[in-house]
mmCIF file of C-alpha atoms in Angstrom:
data_model
loop_
_atom_site.group_PDB
_atom_site.id
_atom_site.type_symbol
_atom_site.label_atom_id
_atom_site.label_comp_id
_atom_site.label_asym_id
_atom_site.label_seq_id
_atom_site.Cartn_x
_atom_site.Cartn_y
_atom_site.Cartn_z
ATOM 1 C CA UNK A 16 115.180 142.602 64.377
ATOM 2 C CA UNK A 17 115.575 142.520 68.174
ATOM 3 C CA UNK A 18 112.618 141.740 70.376
ATOM 4 C CA UNK A 19 110.545 139.982 67.722
ATOM 5 C CA UNK A 20 107.849 137.893 69.420
ATOM 6 C CA UNK A 21 106.492 136.271 66.266
ATOM 7 C CA UNK A 22 105.351 136.900 62.708
ATOM 8 C CA UNK A 23 101.716 137.785 62.222
ATOM 9 C CA UNK A 24 99.500 134.946 61.070
ATOM 10 C CA UNK A 25 97.979 135.357 57.580
ATOM 11 C CA UNK A 26 94.621 136.220 59.185
ATOM 12 C CA UNK A 27 96.353 139.007 61.172
ATOM 13 C CA UNK A 28 98.598 140.144 58.331
ATOM 14 C CA UNK A 29 95.673 141.097 56.100
ATOM 15 C CA UNK A 30 94.592 143.696 58.674
ATOM 16 C CA UNK A 31 98.093 145.027 59.421
ATOM 17 C CA UNK A 32 98.770 145.755 55.750
ATOM 18 C CA UNK A 33 95.739 148.043 55.658
ATOM 19 C CA UNK A 34 96.632 149.537 59.059
ATOM 20 C CA UNK A 35 93.423 148.222 60.612
ATOM 21 C CA UNK A 36 93.911 147.897 64.360
ATOM 22 C CA UNK A 37 91.678 147.135 67.322
ATOM 23 C CA UNK A 38 91.906 149.178 70.487
ATOM 24 C CA UNK A 39 90.191 148.787 73.805
ATOM 25 C CA UNK A 40 89.101 151.540 76.132
ATOM 26 C CA UNK A 41 87.249 152.041 79.342
ATOM 27 C CA UNK A 42 85.218 154.969 80.606
ATOM 28 C CA UNK A 43 85.416 155.740 84.297
ATOM 29 C CA UNK A 44 83.728 158.203 86.574
ATOM 30 C CA UNK A 45 85.613 159.754 89.457
ATOM 31 C CA UNK A 46 89.257 159.813 90.363
ATOM 32 C CA UNK A 47 91.618 157.413 88.618
ATOM 33 C CA UNK A 48 94.605 156.087 90.556
ATOM 34 C CA UNK A 49 97.195 156.180 87.759
ATOM 35 C CA UNK A 50 99.958 154.442 89.729
ATOM 36 C CA UNK A 51 97.574 151.567 90.558
ATOM 37 C CA UNK A 52 96.390 151.449 86.946
ATOM 38 C CA UNK A 53 100.013 151.278 85.773
ATOM 39 C CA UNK A 54 100.743 148.396 88.157
ATOM 40 C CA UNK A 55 97.614 146.580 86.954
ATOM 41 C CA UNK A 56 98.574 147.040 83.291
ATOM 42 C CA UNK A 57 102.112 145.786 83.939
ATOM 43 C CA UNK A 58 100.699 142.701 85.707
ATOM 44 C CA UNK A 59 98.360 142.077 82.783
ATOM 45 C CA UNK A 60 101.227 142.299 80.276
ATOM 46 C CA UNK A 61 103.324 139.919 82.403
ATOM 47 C CA UNK A 62 100.442 137.428 82.375
ATOM 48 C CA UNK A 63 99.644 137.993 78.668
ATOM 49 C CA UNK A 64 102.814 139.313 76.942
ATOM 50 C CA UNK A 65 101.142 139.673 73.546
ATOM 51 C CA UNK A 66 99.174 142.647 74.955
ATOM 52 C CA UNK A 67 102.407 144.621 75.348
ATOM 53 C CA UNK A 68 103.737 144.378 71.784
ATOM 54 C CA UNK A 69 103.623 146.651 68.766
ATOM 55 C CA UNK A 70 103.383 145.731 65.091
ATOM 56 C CA UNK A 71 106.289 146.565 62.788
ATOM 57 C CA UNK A 72 106.877 145.967 59.097
ATOM 58 C CA UNK A 73 109.611 143.448 58.311
ATOM 59 C CA UNK A 74 111.090 142.159 55.060
ATOM 60 C CA UNK A 75 108.737 139.195 55.084
ATOM 61 C CA UNK A 76 105.590 140.980 56.272
ATOM 62 C CA UNK A 77 104.699 142.256 59.730
ATOM 63 C CA UNK A 78 105.890 141.072 63.146
ATOM 64 C CA UNK A 79 104.962 141.572 66.784
ATOM 65 C CA UNK A 80 107.844 143.315 68.578
ATOM 66 C CA UNK A 81 108.347 143.674 72.343
ATOM 67 C CA UNK A 82 108.417 147.223 73.642
ATOM 68 C CA UNK A 83 109.399 148.918 76.883
ATOM 69 C CA UNK A 84 107.558 152.067 75.869
ATOM 70 C CA UNK A 85 104.313 152.509 77.794
ATOM 71 C CA UNK A 86 101.197 153.049 75.683
ATOM 72 C CA UNK A 87 99.800 156.564 75.260
#
């Protein structure tokens, strides 16, 4: 599988099997500069690559896989 970052640890795997995920959000008031927000997110992912992965099922469990697809 191309782009595999690593297998999930057993403590992570138990949540992935039940499709239990954690998401983060922010609430803002006023105008949002989407281009600046995109640049900030890309910088964050460069500094902490694990924040830009997705979880996929593999033969031996679940893995973190790199993605070029921006989050929705």
